[in-house]
Amino acid sequence: MALLEVTGLTKNFGGLAANQDITLSVEDGTIVGLIGPNGAGKTTLFNTIAGLYAPDAGRVVFAGADITGWPPERVCRAGIGRTFQITKSFRQMTVLENVMVGAFLHTFSPRQARQAALAAIEKTGLLSRKDMLAGNLTVADRKRLEVARALATRPRMLMLDEAMAGLNPKERQEAVELILFLAREGTTILLVEHVMEVVMPISHRLVVLDYGKQIAEGKPEAIARDERVIKAYLGERYRAPG
Amino acid sequence: MADTTLTEGAAGAPARKPFPLAGVAVPLLALALLAYPFVFRLPFQHNLMILVFLYASLGQAWNILGGYAGQSSLGHAAFFGVGAYASSLLLVKFGIVPWVGMLAGGLVAVALSLLIGYPSFRLKGHYFVIATIVLAEIIYILFTNWPFAGGAEGLFLPLLPEGVVNFEFHSSKIPYYYIIFAILAVVTTVVFFVERSKLGFYFRAIREDPDAARSLGIDITRYKLIAMALSAFFTGVCGTFYAQFVLFIEPNNSLNFMLSVLIMLIPVFGGSGTLWGPILGAFILIPLSEFTRVYLSGAGRAIDLTLYGLLIMLVAIFEPRGLWAVVTRFRSRETLKWRFWKSQV
Ligand SMILES: Nc1ncnc2c1ncn2[C@@H]1O[C@H](COP(=O)(O)OP(=O)(O)OP(=O)(O)O)[C@@H](O)[C@H]1O
Ligand SMILES: [Mg+2]
């Protein structure tokens, strides 16, 4: 059984079906990419899995437990960490303090939280900025902070919503290395990303959404050749090599 | 991921602790305040500082909920009032000593706060503030119409032989001075520890971004209730102190809306969400209001509110985080210069 199993998930906003009958699974230890054009419903899917929205239909099963409709804090404690596409830093707190909030999930001791937070900050390359107020960070650093903070909760699965948007090629490369490193450490990863060159090579599987519907699922090479996907989303610019 | 960077980070931090003067300035200030009643001997001078400490304690209690957890309440008079009434009724009707009444007052305030908090924390932003105003107003009306509690006429506490046990002092105000000073010290110590604990981190996270806080596993309703209960407890305790100090309570002196406003203004002016803000606020605003009242007699009441309004506006324009932020800004500029200087040698 896969770590995350989403079955028939549907979420409407008024008349708009932001997610329609989505079914996907994420195997333990893999990296799964969720792609689709703007407004396809990727963030909505994240929010519904993470408990920010209650689904109108469907089920979410994580590590064997039916977590459908659980509030976000419970989903987090079940082992799902997430970042926000529009970053939600604790602006009047330092980077270290932000990440300590995440680390406090597992301890009462500020000292232990601090150590755990520093480890997460180190992994995300924010160590030199650890005493800066989060509100003063650049967009790129705020994205890193989102990841560090979620990491500090020690998730089994990490959901990254466009964690690389706004990063330059070098920073993006670092982010890719971080994701690969986390995956090697055993964290399962579900990521939304617009930069195809980034998602394609690192994802074991891809799920493609368009207008709230799931139009394809499979290995990256297959997705890149899928006519529907190319039409709906990839266009002529990206084709699988060969 | 090397261990060296980690330990370097851990060792590097203490140098940036926010209060490098804490070891000197705070004990000195505390000593000065302990000596104050014997240096300034007029009852009026004692009265003034008792009020400063009382409002500093109230501001500090509000600060836990409004400053750290970011849930602004404009109904704290309700907790103050029920604290005052609980101990007074226990004393008047059942002869129970006010010290027990003080604990009871704090606990009744906690019970009320949970009753108010549970439904109203579902409301966001302004609606929470409005809910606290409405609920405090309901409490006011209830007590005004409750004959057992003296109704609108209020309740005189019996004059008992003075002494610590009876919590009444007639020949001198000095014991009240030390009692409220101790209360302020306790609340401030509690806030000091809360600030550094998991609780404090969670409170601030909730204030800064509730959705992000939830995504990190924080049950925000639960932690808001904890903040509210802590805040209400100390506010209720202050209510009992006040009842014993003036020996007379009525809805208008312990449950009125202006009291709620003042309890919020003091920390907001001094710097909410900071340890020293509420104390700084009380040390400035309370003497100001007392002096304008003395020198301008009848008109004083209106003038001091106008002055408050003006000061708050100034703070809001120049430093919305309150006066304490101005202090820390100066200090951090100094440390910056100091670092620069150190880096040159
Ligand atoms: N809270 C909401 N209320 C109403 N409509 C919403 C809400 N959130 C999203 N939508 C709508 O649902 C659709 C899907 O939005 P969503 O944010 O999930 O897309 P996305 O795939 O993440 O897009 P992007 O790539 O731009 O981030 C959009 O049409 C959007 O306007
Ligand atoms: Mg999105």
Coordinates of C-alpha atoms and ligand atoms in Angstrom, one line a residue:
Chain A
M1 CA 0.0 0.0 0.0
A2 CA 1.2 3.4 -0.9
L3 CA 2.1 6.0 1.8
L4 CA -0.5 8.5 0.5
E5 CA -3.6 7.4 -1.3
V6 CA -6.0 10.0 -2.6
T7 CA -9.3 8.6 -4.0
G8 CA -11.9 10.5 -5.9
L9 CA -11.1 13.8 -4.2
T10 CA -13.4 16.6 -5.2
K11 CA -13.4 20.2 -4.0
N12 CA -15.7 22.9 -5.3
F13 CA -15.5 26.7 -4.7
G14 CA -19.1 27.8 -5.3
G15 CA -19.7 26.7 -8.9
L16 CA -16.0 26.1 -9.7
A17 CA -14.7 22.5 -9.5
A18 CA -11.2 23.2 -8.4
N19 CA -10.5 19.5 -8.0
Q20 CA -12.6 16.9 -9.7
D21 CA -12.4 13.2 -8.8
I22 CA -8.6 13.2 -8.3
T23 CA -7.1 9.8 -7.6
L24 CA -3.4 9.4 -7.0
S25 CA -1.0 7.6 -4.8
V26 CA 2.5 8.4 -3.6
E27 CA 4.7 5.4 -2.8
D28 CA 6.9 5.6 0.3
G29 CA 10.3 7.0 -0.4
T30 CA 9.5 8.4 -3.8
I31 CA 9.4 11.9 -5.3
V32 CA 6.1 12.7 -7.0
G33 CA 5.7 15.8 -9.1
L34 CA 2.3 17.5 -9.5
I35 CA 2.1 19.7 -12.5
G36 CA -0.4 21.7 -14.5
P37 CA -1.1 25.1 -15.8
N38 CA -2.0 28.1 -13.7
G39 CA -5.3 27.6 -11.9
A40 CA -5.3 23.8 -12.5
G41 CA -6.0 23.1 -8.9
K42 CA -2.6 22.1 -7.6
T43 CA -2.6 24.3 -4.5
T44 CA -6.2 23.4 -3.8
L45 CA -5.2 19.7 -3.8
F46 CA -2.4 20.4 -1.4
N47 CA -4.7 22.3 0.9
T48 CA -7.3 19.6 0.8
I49 CA -4.8 16.9 1.6
A50 CA -3.3 19.1 4.4
G51 CA -6.6 19.7 5.9
L52 CA -7.0 23.4 5.2
Y53 CA -10.1 22.6 3.2
A54 CA -12.6 19.9 3.8
P55 CA -13.2 17.9 0.6
D56 CA -16.7 17.7 -0.9
A57 CA -16.1 14.0 -1.8
G58 CA -13.3 11.5 -1.8
R59 CA -10.9 10.1 0.7
V60 CA -7.3 10.8 1.8
V61 CA -5.5 7.9 3.4
F62 CA -2.0 8.5 4.8
A63 CA 0.1 5.7 6.2
G64 CA -2.9 3.5 6.5
A65 CA -5.0 6.1 8.4
D66 CA -8.0 7.8 6.9
I67 CA -7.2 11.4 7.4
T68 CA -10.0 12.8 5.3
G69 CA -11.3 16.1 6.8
W70 CA -8.7 16.1 9.6
P71 CA -7.7 19.6 10.7
P72 CA -4.2 20.8 9.5
E73 CA -2.6 20.4 12.9
R74 CA -3.6 16.8 13.1
V75 CA -2.5 16.1 9.5
C76 CA 0.9 17.6 10.5
R77 CA 1.1 15.3 13.5
A78 CA 0.2 12.4 11.3
G79 CA 3.5 13.1 9.4
I80 CA 2.7 15.4 6.5
G81 CA 4.7 18.6 6.3
R82 CA 3.8 21.3 3.8
T83 CA 5.0 24.7 2.5
F84 CA 2.8 27.5 1.2
Q85 CA 3.1 28.8 -2.3
I86 CA 2.5 32.3 -0.9
T87 CA 4.9 32.1 1.9
K88 CA 3.5 32.4 5.4
S89 CA 6.5 33.3 7.6
F90 CA 6.2 34.4 11.2
R91 CA 7.5 37.8 10.1
Q92 CA 8.2 39.3 13.5
M93 CA 10.2 36.3 14.5
T94 CA 13.7 35.4 13.5
V95 CA 14.5 32.6 11.1
L96 CA 15.7 30.4 14.0
E97 CA 12.6 31.1 16.0
N98 CA 10.4 30.3 13.0
V99 CA 12.0 26.9 12.6
M100 CA 11.9 26.3 16.4
V101 CA 8.2 26.6 16.2
G102 CA 8.2 23.6 13.9
A103 CA 10.7 21.7 16.1
F104 CA 8.6 22.2 19.2
L105 CA 6.3 19.6 17.8
H106 CA 8.5 16.9 19.3
T107 CA 9.9 18.5 22.5
F108 CA 9.2 20.9 25.3
S109 CA 12.8 21.8 25.7
P110 CA 13.8 25.1 24.0
R111 CA 17.4 23.8 23.8
Q112 CA 16.4 20.7 21.9
A113 CA 14.1 22.6 19.7
R114 CA 17.0 25.0 19.0
Q115 CA 19.3 22.1 18.0
A116 CA 16.8 20.5 15.8
A117 CA 16.0 23.9 14.2
L118 CA 19.6 24.6 13.5
A119 CA 20.0 21.3 11.8
A120 CA 17.0 22.1 9.5
I121 CA 18.3 25.6 8.9
E122 CA 21.7 24.2 8.0
K123 CA 20.2 21.8 5.5
T124 CA 18.3 24.6 3.7
G125 CA 21.4 26.9 3.7
L126 CA 20.0 29.6 5.9
L127 CA 22.5 29.4 8.7
S128 CA 24.0 32.8 8.0
R129 CA 20.5 34.3 8.2
K130 CA 19.3 32.5 11.3
D131 CA 19.0 35.7 13.4
M132 CA 17.3 37.8 10.8
L133 CA 13.7 38.6 11.2
A134 CA 11.7 36.5 8.7
G135 CA 9.9 39.6 7.5
N136 CA 13.3 41.0 6.2
L137 CA 14.2 37.9 4.1
T138 CA 14.2 37.8 0.3
V139 CA 11.5 35.8 -1.4
A140 CA 14.1 33.0 -2.1
D141 CA 15.1 32.8 1.5
R142 CA 11.5 32.9 2.6
K143 CA 10.9 29.8 0.4
R144 CA 13.8 28.1 2.1
L145 CA 12.4 29.1 5.5
E146 CA 9.1 27.4 4.6
V147 CA 11.0 24.2 3.9
A148 CA 13.2 24.4 7.0
R149 CA 10.2 25.0 9.2
A150 CA 8.3 22.1 7.8
L151 CA 11.4 19.9 8.0
A152 CA 11.7 20.6 11.7
T153 CA 8.4 18.8 12.3
R154 CA 10.2 15.7 11.0
P155 CA 7.5 14.8 8.3
R156 CA 7.3 11.4 6.6
M157 CA 6.0 13.2 3.6
L158 CA 6.8 16.7 2.6
M159 CA 4.6 18.7 0.3
L160 CA 6.3 21.5 -1.5
D161 CA 4.2 24.1 -3.3
E162 CA 6.4 25.9 -5.8
A163 CA 9.3 25.9 -3.4
M164 CA 11.6 27.0 -6.2
A165 CA 9.6 29.8 -7.7
G166 CA 11.7 33.0 -7.7
L167 CA 15.0 31.2 -7.3
N168 CA 17.9 31.8 -9.7
P169 CA 19.4 28.8 -11.5
K170 CA 22.1 28.3 -8.9
E171 CA 19.7 28.5 -6.0
R172 CA 17.4 26.1 -7.9
Q173 CA 20.2 23.7 -8.3
E174 CA 20.8 23.8 -4.5
A175 CA 17.1 23.3 -3.9
V176 CA 17.1 20.3 -6.2
E177 CA 20.1 18.9 -4.3
L178 CA 18.2 19.5 -1.0
I179 CA 15.2 17.6 -2.3
L180 CA 17.3 14.7 -3.5
F181 CA 19.1 14.7 -0.1
L182 CA 15.8 14.6 1.8
A183 CA 14.6 11.8 -0.4
R184 CA 17.7 9.8 0.2
E185 CA 17.2 10.4 4.0
G186 CA 13.8 8.7 3.5
T187 CA 11.4 11.6 3.3
T188 CA 8.7 11.1 0.7
I189 CA 8.1 14.2 -1.4
L190 CA 5.1 15.6 -3.3
L191 CA 6.1 18.7 -5.1
V192 CA 4.3 21.3 -7.2
E193 CA 6.7 23.0 -9.6
H194 CA 6.4 25.1 -12.7
V195 CA 10.0 24.7 -13.9
M196 CA 9.8 21.5 -16.0
E197 CA 13.5 21.1 -16.3
V198 CA 13.5 20.7 -12.5
V199 CA 10.6 18.4 -12.0
M200 CA 11.2 16.0 -14.9
P201 CA 14.6 14.6 -13.9
I202 CA 14.0 14.2 -10.2
S203 CA 10.4 12.9 -10.1
H204 CA 9.7 9.2 -10.1
R205 CA 6.2 9.8 -11.1
L206 CA 4.2 12.8 -12.3
V207 CA 0.5 13.7 -11.9
V208 CA -0.9 16.3 -14.3
L209 CA -3.9 18.4 -13.5
D210 CA -5.8 20.6 -15.9
Y211 CA -8.9 22.6 -15.1
G212 CA -9.3 20.7 -11.9
K213 CA -9.2 17.3 -13.6
Q214 CA -6.4 14.8 -13.6
I215 CA -5.4 14.3 -17.2
A216 CA -2.4 12.0 -16.8
E217 CA -0.3 10.1 -14.4
G218 CA 2.9 8.2 -15.0
K219 CA 6.6 8.2 -15.4
P220 CA 8.1 11.5 -16.5
E221 CA 9.2 10.1 -19.9
A222 CA 5.7 8.9 -20.6
I223 CA 4.1 12.1 -19.5
A224 CA 6.4 14.2 -21.7
R225 CA 5.2 12.1 -24.7
D226 CA 1.5 12.1 -23.7
E227 CA -0.4 14.0 -26.4
R228 CA -3.1 15.3 -24.0
V229 CA -0.5 16.7 -21.7
I230 CA 1.5 18.3 -24.5
K231 CA -1.7 19.9 -25.8
A232 CA -3.0 21.0 -22.4
Y233 CA 0.2 22.1 -20.9
L234 CA 3.6 21.5 -22.1
G235 CA 3.2 22.8 -25.5
E236 CA 5.8 22.4 -28.1
R237 CA 8.6 23.7 -25.9
Y238 CA 9.3 20.7 -23.8
R239 CA 9.6 17.3 -25.3
A240 CA 11.3 14.3 -23.8
P241 CA 14.7 13.8 -25.2
G242 CA 14.8 11.2 -28.0
Chain B
M1 CA 25.7 19.5 7.6
A2 CA 29.0 19.5 9.5
D3 CA 28.7 19.5 13.2
T4 CA 31.1 22.4 13.6
T5 CA 28.7 24.9 12.1
L6 CA 26.0 23.7 14.4
T7 CA 28.0 24.2 17.6
E8 CA 29.3 27.5 16.2
G9 CA 25.7 28.6 15.8
A10 CA 24.8 27.5 19.3
A11 CA 27.7 29.3 20.8
G12 CA 27.3 32.4 18.7
A13 CA 23.8 33.2 20.0
P14 CA 24.1 34.2 23.6
A15 CA 26.1 37.3 22.6
R16 CA 22.9 38.6 20.9
K17 CA 20.6 38.1 23.9
P18 CA 18.1 41.0 23.9
F19 CA 18.8 42.2 27.4
P20 CA 22.5 42.6 28.1
L21 CA 21.6 44.9 31.0
A22 CA 19.2 42.5 32.6
G23 CA 21.7 41.4 35.3
V24 CA 22.2 45.0 36.4
A25 CA 19.3 47.3 35.5
V26 CA 16.5 45.0 36.6
P27 CA 17.9 44.3 40.1
L28 CA 18.8 48.0 40.6
L29 CA 15.3 49.1 39.5
A30 CA 13.7 46.5 41.8
L31 CA 15.8 47.7 44.8
A32 CA 14.9 51.3 44.1
L33 CA 11.2 50.3 44.0
L34 CA 11.5 48.4 47.2
A35 CA 13.0 51.4 48.9
Y36 CA 10.5 53.9 47.3
P37 CA 7.9 53.9 50.1
F38 CA 10.5 54.9 52.7
V39 CA 12.0 57.6 50.5
F40 CA 8.6 59.1 49.4
R41 CA 6.5 59.0 52.4
L42 CA 3.3 60.8 51.4
P43 CA 0.2 58.6 51.1
F44 CA -0.5 60.2 47.8
Q45 CA 3.0 59.0 46.6
H46 CA 2.2 55.5 47.8
N47 CA -1.2 55.5 46.2
L48 CA 0.3 56.6 42.9
M49 CA 2.8 53.7 42.7
I50 CA 0.2 51.2 43.9
L51 CA -1.9 52.2 40.9
V52 CA 1.2 52.1 38.6
F53 CA 1.9 48.5 39.8
L54 CA -1.7 47.5 39.5
Y55 CA -2.1 48.7 36.0
A56 CA 1.3 47.3 35.0
S57 CA 0.2 43.9 36.3
L58 CA -3.1 44.2 34.4
G59 CA -1.2 45.3 31.3
Q60 CA 1.2 42.4 31.7
A61 CA -1.7 40.0 32.1
W62 CA -3.4 41.4 29.0
N63 CA -0.1 41.2 27.2
I64 CA -0.1 37.4 27.4
L65 CA -3.2 37.1 25.3
G66 CA -3.2 40.4 23.3
G67 CA 0.5 40.9 22.9
Y68 CA 2.0 37.5 22.6
A69 CA -0.9 35.4 21.3
G70 CA -2.2 38.4 19.3
Q71 CA -5.8 38.1 20.4
S72 CA -6.7 41.7 21.4
S73 CA -9.4 41.8 24.1
L74 CA -11.4 44.8 25.0
G75 CA -13.3 43.0 27.7
H76 CA -10.7 42.4 30.4
A77 CA -12.7 44.4 32.9
A78 CA -15.0 41.4 33.1
F79 CA -12.1 39.2 34.4
F80 CA -11.0 42.0 36.8
G81 CA -14.6 42.5 38.0
V82 CA -15.4 38.8 38.6
G83 CA -12.1 38.5 40.5
A84 CA -13.1 41.5 42.6
Y85 CA -16.6 40.2 43.2
A86 CA -15.7 36.6 43.8
S87 CA -13.4 37.4 46.7
S88 CA -15.7 40.2 48.1
L89 CA -18.8 38.0 48.0
L90 CA -16.9 35.2 49.7
L91 CA -15.7 37.6 52.4
V92 CA -19.0 39.4 52.9
K93 CA -21.4 36.5 52.7
F94 CA -19.3 33.6 54.0
G95 CA -16.4 35.2 55.9
I96 CA -13.8 33.6 53.8
V97 CA -10.4 35.3 53.9
P98 CA -9.5 37.3 50.8
W99 CA -6.4 35.3 50.1
V100 CA -8.5 32.3 49.4
G101 CA -10.9 34.7 47.7
M102 CA -8.0 35.8 45.5
L103 CA -7.4 32.3 44.3
A104 CA -11.1 31.8 43.8
G105 CA -11.3 35.1 42.0
G106 CA -8.5 34.1 39.6
L107 CA -10.2 30.7 39.0
V108 CA -13.6 32.2 38.4
A109 CA -12.0 34.6 35.9
V110 CA -10.4 31.6 34.2
A111 CA -13.7 29.8 34.0
L112 CA -15.3 32.9 32.5
S113 CA -12.5 33.3 30.0
L114 CA -12.9 29.7 28.8
L115 CA -16.6 30.3 28.5
I116 CA -16.0 33.4 26.4
G117 CA -13.0 32.1 24.6
Y118 CA -14.3 28.8 23.3
P119 CA -17.0 30.3 21.0
S120 CA -15.3 33.6 20.2
F121 CA -11.9 32.2 19.1
R122 CA -13.7 30.8 16.1
L123 CA -14.2 34.5 15.1
K124 CA -11.4 36.2 13.3
G125 CA -9.7 39.6 13.8
H126 CA -12.1 42.4 14.7
Y127 CA -14.9 40.0 15.5
F128 CA -13.0 38.6 18.4
V129 CA -12.5 42.1 19.8
I130 CA -16.2 42.9 19.4
A131 CA -17.2 39.6 21.1
T132 CA -15.1 40.5 24.1
I133 CA -16.7 43.9 24.4
V134 CA -20.2 42.5 24.2
L135 CA -19.5 39.8 26.7
A136 CA -17.9 42.2 29.2
E137 CA -20.9 44.4 28.8
I138 CA -23.2 41.5 29.5
I139 CA -21.3 40.8 32.7
Y140 CA -21.6 44.4 33.7
I141 CA -25.4 44.3 33.2
L142 CA -25.7 41.1 35.1
F143 CA -23.9 42.5 38.1
T144 CA -25.8 45.7 38.0
N145 CA -29.0 43.7 38.3
W146 CA -27.9 41.1 40.8
P147 CA -29.2 42.1 44.2
F148 CA -27.1 39.4 46.0
A149 CA -23.9 41.2 44.7
G150 CA -25.3 44.6 45.7
G151 CA -26.6 45.6 42.3
A152 CA -25.8 49.0 41.1
E153 CA -25.0 50.3 44.6
G154 CA -22.2 47.9 45.0
L155 CA -20.7 46.2 48.0
F156 CA -18.8 47.6 51.0
L157 CA -16.3 45.3 52.4
P158 CA -16.3 45.0 56.2
L159 CA -13.7 47.0 58.1
L160 CA -11.6 44.3 59.8
P161 CA -8.6 44.6 62.1
E162 CA -5.7 45.3 59.9
G163 CA -3.1 42.7 59.1
V164 CA -1.8 40.3 56.5
V165 CA -4.4 37.6 57.3
N166 CA -7.3 39.9 56.8
F167 CA -5.7 41.6 53.8
E168 CA -6.7 45.0 55.1
F169 CA -4.4 47.9 56.1
H170 CA -5.7 51.2 57.4
S171 CA -2.9 53.0 59.1
S172 CA -0.5 52.9 56.1
K173 CA -0.8 51.9 52.5
I174 CA 2.7 50.5 52.4
P175 CA 1.6 46.8 52.8
Y176 CA -0.6 47.2 49.7
Y177 CA 2.4 48.6 47.9
Y178 CA 4.5 45.5 48.6
I179 CA 1.6 43.1 47.8
I180 CA 0.9 44.6 44.4
F181 CA 4.6 44.9 43.8
A182 CA 4.9 41.1 44.4
I183 CA 1.9 40.5 42.1
L184 CA 3.6 42.5 39.4
A185 CA 6.9 40.6 40.0
V186 CA 5.1 37.2 39.7
V187 CA 3.2 38.1 36.5
T188 CA 6.3 39.5 34.9
T189 CA 8.3 36.4 35.9
V190 CA 5.6 34.2 34.4
V191 CA 5.7 36.2 31.2
F192 CA 9.5 36.0 31.2
F193 CA 9.4 32.2 31.3
V194 CA 6.4 31.9 28.9
E195 CA 8.3 34.0 26.4
R196 CA 11.2 31.6 26.3
S197 CA 9.1 28.4 26.4
K198 CA 7.3 26.4 23.8
L199 CA 4.2 28.1 25.0
G200 CA 5.6 31.5 24.0
F201 CA 6.8 30.4 20.6
Y202 CA 3.4 28.9 19.9
F203 CA 1.6 32.1 21.1
R204 CA 3.7 34.2 18.8
A205 CA 3.3 31.8 15.9
I206 CA -0.4 32.0 16.2
R207 CA -0.3 35.8 16.3
E208 CA 2.0 36.0 13.2
D209 CA 0.1 33.5 11.0
P210 CA -2.5 31.1 12.3
D211 CA -2.6 28.9 9.1
A212 CA 1.2 28.4 9.2
A213 CA 1.0 27.7 12.9
R214 CA -1.6 25.0 12.3
S215 CA 0.5 23.5 9.5
L216 CA 3.2 23.0 12.0
G217 CA 1.0 20.9 14.3
I218 CA -0.3 23.6 16.6
D219 CA -3.8 23.3 17.9
I220 CA -4.4 27.0 17.8
T221 CA -7.7 27.0 19.7
R222 CA -6.1 25.1 22.5
Y223 CA -3.2 27.5 22.8
K224 CA -5.4 30.6 22.5
L225 CA -7.4 29.2 25.4
I226 CA -4.3 28.7 27.5
A227 CA -3.2 32.3 26.8
M228 CA -6.7 33.5 27.7
A229 CA -6.8 31.5 30.9
L230 CA -3.4 32.7 32.0
S231 CA -4.3 36.2 31.2
A232 CA -7.7 36.0 32.9
F233 CA -6.2 34.4 36.0
F234 CA -3.9 37.3 36.8
T235 CA -6.5 39.9 35.8
G236 CA -8.9 38.3 38.3
V237 CA -6.2 38.3 41.0
C238 CA -5.7 42.0 40.4
G239 CA -9.4 42.4 40.8
T240 CA -9.3 40.9 44.3
F241 CA -6.3 43.2 45.2
Y242 CA -8.3 46.2 44.0
A243 CA -11.3 45.2 46.1
Q244 CA -9.2 44.9 49.2
F245 CA -7.4 48.1 48.4
V246 CA -10.5 50.3 48.1
L247 CA -12.8 48.1 50.2
F248 CA -15.7 49.0 48.0
I249 CA -16.7 47.6 44.6
E250 CA -19.5 48.4 42.2
P251 CA -20.0 47.6 38.6
N252 CA -18.8 51.1 37.7
N253 CA -15.4 50.8 39.3
S254 CA -14.6 47.3 38.5
L255 CA -16.5 46.2 35.4
N256 CA -16.7 49.3 33.3
F257 CA -15.6 49.6 29.7
M258 CA -13.1 52.3 30.2
L259 CA -11.2 49.9 32.5
S260 CA -11.0 47.5 29.6
V261 CA -9.7 50.2 27.3
L262 CA -7.0 51.2 29.8
I263 CA -5.9 47.6 30.3
M264 CA -5.3 47.4 26.6
L265 CA -3.9 50.9 26.1
I266 CA -1.1 50.5 28.6
P267 CA 0.7 47.5 26.9
V268 CA -0.1 48.8 23.4
F269 CA 1.4 52.1 24.3
G270 CA 4.4 50.6 26.1
G271 CA 5.0 47.8 23.6
S272 CA 2.7 44.7 23.4
G273 CA 4.3 41.4 23.0
T274 CA 7.4 42.5 24.9
L275 CA 8.3 41.8 28.5
W276 CA 8.9 45.4 29.5
G277 CA 6.3 47.2 27.4
P278 CA 3.3 47.0 29.8
I279 CA 5.5 48.2 32.7
L280 CA 6.9 51.1 30.7
G281 CA 3.4 51.9 29.6
A282 CA 2.0 52.0 33.1
F283 CA 4.9 54.0 34.5
I284 CA 4.2 56.7 31.9
L285 CA 0.4 56.7 31.5
I286 CA -0.7 56.3 35.1
P287 CA 1.3 59.2 36.6
L288 CA 0.2 61.3 33.7
S289 CA -3.4 60.6 34.3
E290 CA -3.1 61.1 38.1
F291 CA -1.3 64.4 37.7
T292 CA -3.7 65.8 35.2
R293 CA -6.5 64.8 37.4
V294 CA -4.9 66.5 40.4
Y295 CA -3.9 69.7 38.7
L296 CA -6.9 70.1 36.5
S297 CA -9.3 68.7 39.1
G298 CA -12.8 68.2 37.5
A299 CA -11.7 68.5 33.9
G300 CA -8.9 66.1 34.5
R301 CA -10.8 63.0 33.6
A302 CA -11.6 64.2 30.1
I303 CA -8.1 65.7 29.7
D304 CA -6.2 62.5 30.6
L305 CA -8.2 60.5 28.1
T306 CA -7.5 63.1 25.4
L307 CA -3.8 63.0 26.3
Y308 CA -3.9 59.2 26.1
G309 CA -5.5 59.4 22.7
L310 CA -2.8 61.8 21.6
L311 CA 0.1 59.7 22.9
I312 CA -1.3 56.6 21.4
M313 CA -1.6 58.3 18.0
L314 CA 2.0 59.5 18.2
V315 CA 3.1 55.9 19.0
A316 CA 1.0 54.5 16.3
I317 CA 2.5 56.9 13.8
F318 CA 6.2 56.7 14.8
E319 CA 6.5 53.3 16.3
P320 CA 3.5 51.0 16.0
R321 CA 5.2 48.4 18.1
G322 CA 5.1 50.7 21.1
L323 CA 7.6 52.6 23.2
W324 CA 9.7 49.7 24.1
A325 CA 10.6 49.2 20.5
V326 CA 12.0 52.7 20.5
V327 CA 14.2 51.7 23.4
T328 CA 15.4 48.5 21.8
R329 CA 16.0 50.4 18.5
F330 CA 18.4 52.7 20.3
R331 CA 20.1 49.9 22.0
S332 CA 20.5 47.8 18.9
R333 CA 22.0 50.8 17.2
E334 CA 24.5 51.0 20.0
T335 CA 25.3 47.3 19.7
L336 CA 25.8 47.8 16.0
K337 CA 28.3 50.6 16.6
W338 CA 29.9 48.5 19.2
R339 CA 30.3 45.6 16.8
F340 CA 31.6 47.8 14.1
W341 CA 34.1 49.2 16.6
K342 CA 35.1 45.8 17.8
S343 CA 35.6 44.6 14.2
Q344 CA 38.0 47.5 13.6
V345 CA 40.3 46.6 16.5
Ligands
LIG1 N1 -10.1 29.8 -1.6 C1 -10.6 29.8 -2.9 N2 -11.9 30.3 -3.1 C2 -12.4 30.3 -4.3 N3 -11.7 29.9 -5.4 C3 -10.5 29.4 -5.3 C4 -9.9 29.4 -4.0 N4 -8.6 28.8 -4.1 C5 -8.5 28.6 -5.4 N5 -9.6 28.9 -6.1 C6 -9.7 28.7 -7.6 O1 -9.6 27.4 -7.8 C7 -8.8 27.2 -9.0 C8 -7.6 26.4 -8.7 O2 -6.7 27.2 -8.0 P1 -5.3 26.7 -7.4 O3 -4.7 27.7 -6.6 O4 -5.5 25.4 -6.8 O5 -4.5 26.5 -8.8 P2 -2.9 26.1 -8.9 O6 -2.9 25.0 -9.8 O7 -2.3 26.0 -7.6 O8 -2.4 27.4 -9.7 P3 -1.0 28.2 -9.7 O9 -0.1 27.4 -10.6 O10 -1.4 29.5 -10.3 O11 -0.6 28.2 -8.3 C9 -8.5 28.6 -9.6 O12 -9.5 28.9 -10.6 C10 -8.7 29.5 -8.4 O13 -9.1 30.7 -8.8
MG2 MG -0.8 27.1 -6.7

